[in-house]
């Protein structure tokens, strides 16, 4: 399939997918063909490969969750566990947050001790030191995200140039999380990170050549196409 919804050379929002075939002799001696679908992301032009035959492959580690990491019980040495979180983590100046940290429910947010940019904070999910994948409560994430929202709004109110924002998470050491205790990383800066800069350049080029907005066109296409559209919540 190859669908273009703006026909302006390099800037076109192109939806492509093509299938390639691998021919192999299976261990049984039978000659078989395996199809691989290659899809191109219309925004980034990056490709992903859907290897259908892997559906049938059994791999270790996909049926059961691996055992907890060794420090899953080490709450006394964790700087994010209570009560030491209040003495081992940094605080905001009083003019930013009178109590030093932002709190909502069991979630608290404070500056990152090792900042990555002008505004860099950590938002704890709640008081649980180890949360197994798939078991976090909805309310804990809601509170943590609302805390991030409040932080980023306050940052922007004080520095109108800090428009490049991100909220990210590395949960557990296997995902590169340096501390086991579940937390979000929140950033804002006047200097764009790679992905923000790439998307900004792409959107600017698209507008210059089509006089149309890249993400609005993309959303319009997805809503009409339905295949990947999940639904709407408020303005999202
Ligand atoms: Zn902890």
Coordinates of N, CA and C and ligand atoms in Angstrom, one line a residue:
X1 N 0.8 -1.2 0.0 CA 0.0 0.0 0.0 C 0.9 1.2 0.0
X2 N 0.4 2.3 -0.7 CA 1.2 3.5 -0.8 C 0.2 4.7 -0.9
X3 N 0.0 5.4 0.1 CA -1.0 6.5 0.1 C -0.4 7.8 0.4
X4 N -0.6 8.8 -0.5 CA -0.1 10.1 -0.3 C -1.2 11.1 0.0
X5 N -1.2 11.9 1.0 CA -2.2 12.8 1.3 C -1.8 14.3 1.0
X6 N -0.5 14.5 0.7 CA 0.0 15.8 0.3 C 1.1 15.5 -0.7
X7 N 0.9 16.0 -1.9 CA 1.8 15.6 -3.0 C 2.8 16.6 -3.3
X8 N 3.8 16.8 -2.4 CA 4.8 17.8 -2.6 C 6.2 17.3 -2.4
X9 N 6.5 16.3 -3.1 CA 7.9 15.7 -3.1 C 8.2 15.2 -1.7
X10 N 9.3 15.7 -1.2 CA 9.9 15.2 0.0 C 9.1 15.4 1.2
X11 N 8.2 16.4 1.2 CA 7.4 16.8 2.4 C 6.1 15.9 2.5
X12 N 5.8 15.2 1.5 CA 4.5 14.5 1.5 C 4.3 13.6 2.7
X13 N 3.1 13.6 3.2 CA 2.8 12.7 4.3 C 2.4 11.3 3.6
X14 N 3.4 10.4 3.6 CA 3.2 9.2 2.8 C 3.0 8.0 3.7
X15 N 2.0 7.3 3.4 CA 1.8 6.0 4.2 C 2.2 4.8 3.3
X16 N 3.3 4.2 3.7 CA 3.8 3.1 2.9 C 3.9 1.9 3.7
X17 N 3.5 0.8 3.1 CA 3.9 -0.5 3.6 C 4.1 -1.5 2.5
X18 N 5.2 -2.3 2.6 CA 5.5 -3.2 1.5 C 5.9 -4.5 2.2
X19 N 5.7 -5.6 1.5 CA 6.0 -6.9 2.0 C 7.2 -7.5 1.2
X20 N 8.2 -8.0 2.0 CA 9.3 -8.8 1.4 C 9.2 -10.2 1.9
X21 N 9.8 -11.1 1.1 CA 9.7 -12.6 1.5 C 11.0 -13.2 1.6
X22 N 11.2 -14.0 2.7 CA 12.4 -14.8 2.9 C 12.1 -16.2 2.5
X23 N 12.9 -16.8 1.7 CA 12.7 -18.3 1.3 C 13.8 -19.1 2.1
X24 N 13.3 -20.0 2.9 CA 14.2 -20.9 3.6 C 13.8 -22.3 3.6
X25 N 14.7 -23.2 3.9 CA 14.4 -24.7 4.1 C 14.2 -24.9 5.6
X26 N 13.0 -25.2 6.0 CA 12.8 -25.4 7.4 C 13.5 -26.7 7.9
X27 N 13.8 -26.8 9.3 CA 14.4 -28.0 9.8 C 13.8 -29.3 9.3
X28 N 12.5 -29.3 9.0 CA 11.8 -30.5 8.6 C 12.2 -30.8 7.1
X29 N 12.9 -30.0 6.4 CA 13.2 -30.2 5.0 C 12.3 -29.5 4.1
X30 N 11.2 -29.0 4.6 CA 10.2 -28.3 3.7 C 10.7 -26.9 3.3
X31 N 10.5 -26.6 2.0 CA 10.8 -25.2 1.6 C 9.6 -24.3 2.0
X32 N 9.9 -23.2 2.7 CA 8.9 -22.3 3.2 C 9.2 -20.9 2.8
X33 N 8.2 -20.1 2.8 CA 8.4 -18.6 2.6 C 7.8 -17.9 3.8
X34 N 8.6 -16.9 4.2 CA 8.2 -16.1 5.4 C 8.0 -14.6 4.9
X35 N 6.8 -14.1 5.2 CA 6.6 -12.7 4.8 C 6.9 -11.7 5.9
X36 N 7.6 -10.6 5.6 CA 7.9 -9.5 6.5 C 7.3 -8.2 5.9
X37 N 6.5 -7.6 6.7 CA 5.9 -6.3 6.3 C 6.8 -5.1 6.8
X38 N 7.1 -4.2 5.9 CA 8.0 -3.1 6.3 C 7.1 -1.8 6.2
X39 N 6.9 -1.2 7.3 CA 6.0 0.0 7.4 C 6.8 1.3 7.6
X40 N 6.5 2.3 6.9 CA 7.2 3.6 7.0 C 6.4 4.6 7.8
X41 N 6.9 5.1 8.8 CA 6.2 6.1 9.6 C 6.1 7.4 8.8
X42 N 4.9 7.9 8.6 CA 4.7 9.1 7.7 C 5.3 10.4 8.3
X43 N 5.5 10.5 9.6 CA 6.1 11.6 10.2 C 7.6 11.6 10.2
X44 N 8.2 10.5 10.7 CA 9.6 10.4 10.9 C 10.3 9.7 9.7
X45 N 9.6 9.0 8.8 CA 10.2 8.2 7.7 C 11.0 7.0 8.2
X46 N 10.9 6.8 9.5 CA 11.6 5.6 10.0 C 10.7 4.3 9.7
X47 N 11.4 3.2 9.5 CA 10.7 2.0 9.2 C 10.7 1.0 10.3
X48 N 9.6 0.2 10.4 CA 9.6 -0.9 11.3 C 9.2 -2.1 10.6
X49 N 9.7 -3.3 11.1 CA 9.4 -4.5 10.4 C 8.5 -5.4 11.2
X50 N 7.5 -5.9 10.6 CA 6.5 -6.8 11.3 C 6.9 -8.2 10.7
X51 N 7.5 -9.0 11.6 CA 7.9 -10.3 11.2 C 6.8 -11.3 11.7
X52 N 5.9 -11.6 10.8 CA 4.7 -12.4 11.2 C 5.1 -13.7 11.7
X53 N 6.1 -14.4 11.2 CA 6.4 -15.7 11.6 C 6.8 -15.8 13.1
X54 N 7.3 -14.7 13.6 CA 7.7 -14.7 15.0 C 6.6 -14.9 16.0
X55 N 5.3 -14.8 15.5 CA 4.2 -15.0 16.4 C 4.2 -16.5 16.9
X56 N 4.7 -17.4 16.1 CA 4.8 -18.8 16.4 C 6.0 -19.2 17.2
X57 N 6.9 -18.2 17.4 CA 8.2 -18.6 18.1 C 8.0 -18.5 19.6
X58 N 8.4 -19.5 20.3 CA 8.4 -19.5 21.8 C 9.7 -19.0 22.3
X59 N 9.7 -17.9 23.2 CA 10.9 -17.4 23.7 C 10.9 -17.4 25.2
X60 N 12.0 -17.6 25.8 CA 12.0 -17.6 27.3 C 11.7 -16.1 27.8
X61 N 11.1 -16.1 28.9 CA 10.8 -14.8 29.5 C 9.5 -14.1 29.1
X62 N 8.8 -14.7 28.2 CA 7.6 -14.0 27.7 C 6.3 -14.5 28.4
X63 N 6.4 -15.7 29.0 CA 5.3 -16.3 29.7 C 5.2 -15.8 31.1
X64 N 6.3 -15.6 31.8 CA 6.3 -15.2 33.2 C 7.2 -14.0 33.4
X65 N 6.9 -13.2 34.4 CA 7.7 -12.0 34.7 C 8.9 -12.5 35.4
X66 N 10.1 -11.9 35.1 CA 11.3 -12.4 35.8 C 11.2 -12.0 37.3
X67 N 12.0 -12.7 38.2 CA 12.0 -12.4 39.6 C 12.4 -11.0 39.9
X68 N 11.9 -10.4 41.1 CA 12.3 -9.0 41.4 C 13.8 -8.8 41.5
X69 N 14.2 -7.6 41.2 CA 15.7 -7.3 41.3 C 16.1 -7.4 42.8
X70 N 17.5 -7.6 43.0 CA 18.0 -7.9 44.3 C 17.6 -6.8 45.4
X71 N 17.5 -5.5 45.0 CA 17.3 -4.5 46.0 C 15.8 -4.2 46.1
X72 N 14.9 -5.1 45.7 CA 13.5 -4.8 45.8 C 13.0 -4.6 47.2
X73 N 13.8 -5.1 48.2 CA 13.4 -5.0 49.6 C 14.2 -3.9 50.3
X74 N 15.1 -3.3 49.6 CA 16.1 -2.3 50.2 C 15.5 -0.9 50.4
X75 N 14.5 -0.8 51.2 CA 13.8 0.5 51.3 C 14.6 1.5 52.2
X76 N 15.4 1.0 53.1 CA 16.1 1.9 54.1 C 17.3 2.6 53.4
X77 N 17.8 2.1 52.3 CA 18.9 2.7 51.6 C 18.4 3.5 50.4
X78 N 17.1 3.5 50.1 CA 16.6 4.2 48.9 C 16.3 5.7 49.3
X79 N 16.9 6.6 48.5 CA 16.7 8.0 48.8 C 15.2 8.5 48.5
X80 N 14.5 7.6 47.8 CA 13.1 8.0 47.4 C 12.0 7.5 48.4
X81 N 12.5 6.6 49.3 CA 11.5 6.0 50.3 C 11.4 7.0 51.5
X82 N 10.2 6.9 52.1 CA 10.0 7.7 53.3 C 10.5 6.9 54.5
X83 N 11.0 7.6 55.5 CA 11.0 9.1 55.6 C 12.2 9.8 55.0
X84 N 13.2 9.1 54.6 CA 14.5 9.7 54.2 C 14.3 10.6 52.9
X85 N 13.2 10.4 52.1 CA 13.1 11.2 50.9 C 13.1 12.7 51.2
X86 N 12.6 13.0 52.4 CA 12.5 14.4 52.8 C 13.8 15.0 53.2
X87 N 14.8 14.2 53.5 CA 16.1 14.7 53.8 C 17.2 14.5 52.8
X88 N 16.9 13.5 51.9 CA 18.0 13.1 50.9 C 17.7 13.7 49.5
X89 N 16.6 14.4 49.3 CA 16.3 14.9 48.0 C 16.3 16.5 48.0
X90 N 16.7 17.1 46.9 CA 16.7 18.6 46.9 C 15.4 19.2 46.9
X91 N 15.3 20.5 47.1 CA 14.1 21.3 47.2 C 14.1 22.5 46.3
X92 N 12.9 22.9 45.9 CA 12.8 24.2 45.1 C 12.9 25.4 46.0
X93 N 13.4 26.5 45.4 CA 13.4 27.7 46.2 C 11.9 28.1 46.7
X94 N 11.8 28.8 47.8 CA 10.5 29.1 48.4 C 9.5 29.8 47.4
X95 N 10.1 30.7 46.5 CA 9.2 31.4 45.6 C 8.6 30.5 44.6
X96 N 9.3 29.3 44.3 CA 8.7 28.4 43.4 C 7.7 27.4 44.0
X97 N 8.1 26.9 45.2 CA 7.2 26.0 46.0 C 7.4 26.3 47.5
X98 N 6.5 26.9 48.1 CA 6.7 27.3 49.5 C 7.1 26.1 50.4
X99 N 6.6 24.9 50.2 CA 7.0 23.8 51.0 C 8.2 23.1 50.5
X100 N 8.8 23.6 49.4 CA 10.1 23.0 48.9 C 9.9 21.9 47.8
X101 N 8.7 21.2 47.9 CA 8.4 20.2 46.9 C 6.9 20.3 46.5
X102 N 6.5 19.8 45.4 CA 5.1 19.7 45.0 C 4.5 18.4 45.4
X103 N 3.4 18.4 46.0 CA 2.8 17.1 46.5 C 1.3 17.0 46.0
X104 N 0.9 15.8 45.6 CA -0.4 15.5 45.2 C -0.7 14.1 45.5
X105 N -1.6 13.8 46.4 CA -1.8 12.5 46.9 C -0.6 12.0 47.5
X106 N -0.2 10.8 47.2 CA 1.1 10.2 47.6 C 2.3 10.5 46.7
X107 N 2.0 11.3 45.7 CA 3.1 11.6 44.8 C 3.8 12.9 45.2
X108 N 5.1 12.9 45.2 CA 5.8 14.2 45.4 C 6.8 14.4 44.3
X109 N 7.1 15.7 44.0 CA 7.9 16.1 42.9 C 9.0 17.1 43.4
X110 N 10.2 16.9 43.1 CA 11.3 17.7 43.6 C 12.4 17.9 42.5
X111 N 13.3 18.8 42.6 CA 14.3 19.0 41.6 C 15.2 17.7 41.5
X112 N 15.7 17.5 40.3 CA 16.7 16.4 40.1 C 18.0 16.8 40.7
X113 N 18.6 15.9 41.6 CA 19.9 16.2 42.2 C 21.0 16.3 41.1
X114 N 20.8 15.7 40.0 CA 21.7 15.7 38.8 C 21.0 16.1 37.6
X115 N 20.7 17.5 37.5 CA 19.8 17.9 36.4 C 20.4 17.8 35.0
X116 N 19.5 17.6 34.0 CA 19.9 17.4 32.6 C 19.7 18.7 31.8
X117 N 19.1 19.7 32.4 CA 18.8 21.0 31.7 C 18.4 22.0 32.7
X118 N 17.9 23.2 32.2 CA 17.6 24.3 33.1 C 16.5 23.9 34.1
X119 N 15.6 23.1 33.7 CA 14.5 22.6 34.6 C 14.4 21.1 34.5
X120 N 14.8 20.5 35.6 CA 14.9 19.0 35.6 C 14.4 18.5 36.9
X121 N 13.3 17.7 36.9 CA 12.8 17.3 38.2 C 12.4 15.8 38.2
X122 N 12.2 15.3 39.4 CA 11.8 13.9 39.5 C 10.4 13.9 40.2
X123 N 9.5 13.1 39.6 CA 8.1 13.0 40.2 C 7.9 11.5 40.6
X124 N 7.9 11.3 41.9 CA 7.7 10.0 42.5 C 6.2 9.5 42.2
X125 N 6.1 8.3 41.9 CA 4.7 7.8 41.6 C 3.9 7.7 42.9
X126 N 4.5 7.0 43.9 CA 3.9 7.0 45.3 C 4.9 6.4 46.3
X127 N 4.5 5.9 47.4 CA 5.4 5.5 48.4 C 5.9 4.0 48.2
X128 N 5.5 3.3 47.2 CA 5.9 2.0 47.0 C 7.3 1.9 46.4
X129 N 8.2 1.2 47.0 CA 9.6 1.1 46.6 C 9.7 0.2 45.3
X130 N 9.0 -0.9 45.3 CA 9.1 -1.8 44.2 C 7.7 -2.1 43.6
X131 N 7.5 -1.7 42.4 CA 6.2 -1.9 41.8 C 6.4 -2.8 40.6
X132 N 5.8 -4.0 40.6 CA 6.0 -5.0 39.5 C 5.3 -4.4 38.3
X133 N 5.9 -4.8 37.1 CA 5.3 -4.3 35.9 C 3.8 -4.7 35.8
X134 N 3.0 -3.7 35.4 CA 1.5 -4.0 35.2 C 0.7 -3.9 36.5
X135 N 1.3 -3.6 37.7 CA 0.5 -3.6 38.9 C 0.4 -2.2 39.5
X136 N 0.9 -1.1 38.9 CA 0.8 0.2 39.4 C -0.7 0.6 39.4
X137 N -1.1 1.4 40.4 CA -2.5 1.8 40.4 C -2.7 3.0 39.5
X138 N -3.9 3.2 39.0 CA -4.2 4.3 38.1 C -4.0 5.6 38.8
X139 N -4.5 5.7 40.1 CA -4.5 7.0 40.8 C -3.1 7.4 41.0
X140 N -2.1 6.5 41.3 CA -0.8 6.9 41.5 C -0.2 7.6 40.3
X141 N -0.4 7.0 39.1 CA 0.1 7.7 37.9 C -0.6 9.0 37.6
X142 N -1.9 9.0 37.9 CA -2.7 10.3 37.7 C -2.1 11.4 38.5
X143 N -1.9 11.1 39.8 CA -1.3 12.1 40.7 C 0.1 12.5 40.3
X144 N 0.9 11.6 39.9 CA 2.3 11.9 39.4 C 2.3 12.7 38.2
X145 N 1.4 12.4 37.2 CA 1.3 13.2 36.0 C 0.8 14.6 36.3
X146 N -0.2 14.7 37.2 CA -0.8 16.0 37.5 C 0.3 16.9 38.2
X147 N 1.1 16.3 39.0 CA 2.2 17.0 39.6 C 3.2 17.5 38.5
X148 N 3.5 16.7 37.5 CA 4.3 17.1 36.4 C 3.7 18.3 35.7
X149 N 2.4 18.2 35.5 CA 1.7 19.2 34.8 C 1.8 20.6 35.5
X150 N 1.6 20.5 36.8 CA 1.7 21.7 37.6 C 3.1 22.3 37.6
X151 N 4.1 21.4 37.7 CA 5.5 21.8 37.6 C 5.8 22.5 36.3
X152 N 5.4 21.9 35.2 CA 5.8 22.5 33.9 C 5.0 23.8 33.6
X153 N 3.8 23.9 34.1 CA 3.1 25.2 34.0 C 3.8 26.3 34.7
X154 N 4.3 25.9 35.9 CA 5.0 26.9 36.8 C 6.3 27.3 36.1
X155 N 7.0 26.4 35.6 CA 8.3 26.6 34.9 C 8.0 27.6 33.7
X156 N 7.0 27.3 32.9 CA 6.7 28.2 31.7 C 6.3 29.6 32.1
X157 N 5.5 29.6 33.3 CA 5.1 31.0 33.7 C 6.3 31.8 34.1
X158 N 7.3 31.2 34.6 CA 8.5 31.9 35.0 C 9.6 32.1 33.9
X159 N 9.5 31.3 32.9 CA 10.5 31.3 31.8 C 9.8 30.9 30.5
X160 N 9.4 31.9 29.7 CA 8.6 31.7 28.5 C 9.4 31.0 27.4
X161 N 10.7 31.0 27.6 CA 11.5 30.3 26.6 C 11.7 28.8 26.8
X162 N 11.3 28.3 28.0 CA 11.5 26.9 28.3 C 10.3 26.1 27.7
X163 N 10.2 26.0 26.4 CA 9.1 25.4 25.8 C 9.3 24.0 25.4
X164 N 10.5 23.5 25.4 CA 10.8 22.1 25.1 C 10.7 21.2 26.3
X165 N 9.6 20.4 26.4 CA 9.3 19.7 27.6 C 9.2 18.2 27.4
X166 N 9.5 17.5 28.4 CA 9.3 16.0 28.3 C 9.0 15.4 29.6
X167 N 8.3 14.3 29.6 CA 8.0 13.5 30.8 C 8.4 12.1 30.4
X168 N 9.3 11.5 31.0 CA 9.8 10.1 30.6 C 9.9 9.2 31.9
X169 N 10.0 7.9 31.6 CA 10.2 7.0 32.7 C 11.1 5.8 32.2
X170 N 12.1 5.4 33.0 CA 12.8 4.2 32.9 C 12.4 3.3 34.1
X171 N 11.5 2.4 33.9 CA 11.0 1.6 35.0 C 11.8 0.3 35.2
X172 N 12.5 0.2 36.3 CA 13.3 -1.0 36.7 C 14.7 -1.0 35.9
X173 N 15.7 -1.6 36.5 CA 17.0 -1.6 36.0 C 17.1 -2.1 34.5
X174 N 16.2 -3.1 34.2 CA 16.3 -3.6 32.8 C 15.9 -2.6 31.8
X175 N 15.3 -1.5 32.2 CA 14.9 -0.4 31.3 C 15.9 0.8 31.5
X176 N 17.0 0.6 32.2 CA 17.9 1.7 32.4 C 17.6 2.5 33.6
X177 N 16.6 2.2 34.5 CA 16.3 2.9 35.6 C 17.4 2.8 36.7
X178 N 18.0 4.0 37.1 CA 19.2 3.9 38.0 C 18.7 3.7 39.4
X179 N 17.4 4.1 39.7 CA 16.8 3.8 41.0 C 15.6 3.0 40.8
X180 N 15.4 2.0 41.7 CA 14.3 1.0 41.5 C 13.0 1.7 41.8
X181 N 13.0 2.6 42.8 CA 11.7 3.3 43.2 C 11.1 4.0 42.0
X182 N 9.8 3.7 41.7 CA 9.2 4.2 40.4 C 9.1 5.7 40.4
X183 N 9.6 6.3 39.4 CA 9.6 7.8 39.3 C 9.6 8.2 37.8
X184 N 9.1 9.4 37.6 CA 9.1 10.0 36.2 C 10.2 11.1 36.2
X185 N 10.8 11.3 35.1 CA 11.7 12.4 34.9 C 11.0 13.5 34.1
X186 N 11.1 14.7 34.6 CA 10.4 15.8 34.0 C 11.4 16.9 33.6
X187 N 11.3 17.3 32.3 CA 12.3 18.3 31.8 C 11.7 19.4 31.1
X188 N 12.3 20.6 31.2 CA 11.9 21.8 30.3 C 13.2 22.5 30.0
X189 N 13.3 23.0 28.8 CA 14.5 23.8 28.5 C 14.2 24.7 27.3
X190 N 15.1 25.7 27.1 CA 14.9 26.5 25.9 C 15.6 25.9 24.7
X191 N 16.5 24.9 25.0 CA 17.2 24.2 23.9 C 16.5 22.9 23.6
X192 N 16.1 22.6 22.4 CA 15.4 21.4 22.0 C 16.3 20.2 22.1
X193 N 15.7 19.1 22.5 CA 16.4 17.8 22.4 C 16.2 17.3 21.0
X194 N 17.0 16.2 20.7 CA 17.0 15.7 19.3 C 15.6 15.5 18.6
X195 N 14.7 14.8 19.4 CA 13.5 14.5 18.7 C 12.6 15.7 18.6
X196 N 12.6 16.6 19.6 CA 11.8 17.8 19.4 C 12.3 18.6 18.2
X197 N 13.7 18.7 18.1 CA 14.2 19.5 17.0 C 13.9 18.9 15.6
X198 N 14.0 17.6 15.6 CA 13.7 16.9 14.3 C 12.2 17.1 13.9
X199 N 11.3 17.0 14.9 CA 9.9 17.2 14.6 C 9.6 18.6 14.2
X200 N 10.2 19.6 14.9 CA 10.0 21.0 14.6 C 10.5 21.3 13.1
X201 N 11.7 20.8 12.8 CA 12.2 21.0 11.4 C 11.3 20.3 10.4
X202 N 10.8 19.1 10.7 CA 9.9 18.4 9.7 C 8.6 19.2 9.5
X203 N 8.0 19.6 10.7 CA 6.7 20.4 10.6 C 6.9 21.7 9.9
X204 N 8.0 22.4 10.1 CA 8.3 23.7 9.5 C 8.4 23.5 8.0
X205 N 9.2 22.5 7.6 CA 9.4 22.2 6.1 C 8.1 21.9 5.5
X206 N 7.3 21.1 6.2 CA 6.0 20.6 5.6 C 5.1 21.8 5.4
X207 N 5.0 22.7 6.4 CA 4.2 23.9 6.3 C 4.6 24.8 5.2
X208 N 6.0 25.0 5.0 CA 6.5 25.9 4.0 C 6.1 25.4 2.6
X209 N 6.0 24.1 2.5 CA 5.7 23.5 1.1 C 4.3 23.3 0.9
X210 N 3.5 23.1 1.9 CA 2.1 22.7 1.7 C 1.1 23.7 2.2
X211 N 1.6 24.7 3.1 CA 0.7 25.6 3.8 C -0.3 24.9 4.6
X212 N 0.1 23.8 5.1 CA -0.8 22.9 5.9 C -0.1 22.4 7.1
X213 N -0.8 22.1 8.2 CA -0.1 21.6 9.4 C 0.1 20.1 9.4
X214 N 1.4 19.7 9.7 CA 1.8 18.3 9.6 C 0.9 17.4 10.5
X215 N 0.9 17.7 11.8 CA 0.2 16.8 12.7 C -1.3 16.9 12.6
X216 N -1.9 18.1 12.2 CA -3.3 18.2 11.9 C -3.7 17.3 10.7
X217 N -2.9 17.3 9.7 CA -3.1 16.5 8.5 C -3.0 15.0 8.9
X218 N -2.0 14.7 9.7 CA -1.8 13.3 10.1 C -3.0 12.8 10.9
X219 N -3.5 13.6 11.9 CA -4.7 13.3 12.7 C -5.9 13.1 11.8
X220 N -6.1 14.0 10.9 CA -7.2 13.9 10.0 C -7.2 12.6 9.2
X221 N -6.0 12.2 8.7 CA -5.9 11.0 8.0 C -6.3 9.8 8.9
X222 N -5.7 9.7 10.1 CA -5.9 8.6 11.0 C -7.4 8.4 11.4
X223 N -8.0 9.6 11.6 CA -9.4 9.5 12.0 C -10.3 8.9 10.8
X224 N -9.9 9.3 9.6 CA -10.7 8.9 8.4 C -10.4 7.4 8.1
X225 N -9.1 7.0 8.3 CA -8.6 5.7 7.9 C -9.1 4.7 9.0
X226 N -9.3 5.1 10.2 CA -9.8 4.2 11.3 C -8.8 3.1 11.8
X227 N -8.0 2.5 10.9 CA -7.3 1.3 11.2 C -6.4 1.5 12.5
X228 N -5.9 2.6 12.7 CA -5.0 2.8 13.9 C -5.6 3.7 15.0
X229 N -6.8 4.2 14.7 CA -7.4 5.2 15.6 C -8.1 4.5 16.8
X230 N -7.7 4.9 18.0 CA -8.3 4.3 19.2 C -9.5 5.0 19.7
X231 N -9.4 6.3 19.9 CA -10.5 7.0 20.5 C -10.1 8.4 20.9
X232 N -11.0 9.1 21.6 CA -10.8 10.5 22.0 C -11.1 10.7 23.4
X233 N -10.3 11.4 24.2 CA -10.6 11.8 25.5 C -10.3 13.3 25.6
X234 N -11.4 14.0 25.8 CA -11.2 15.5 25.9 C -10.7 16.0 24.6
X235 N -9.6 16.8 24.7 CA -9.0 17.3 23.4 C -8.0 16.4 22.8
X236 N -7.7 15.2 23.5 CA -6.7 14.3 23.0 C -7.4 13.2 22.1
Ligands
LIG1 ZN1 12.3 3.4 47.6

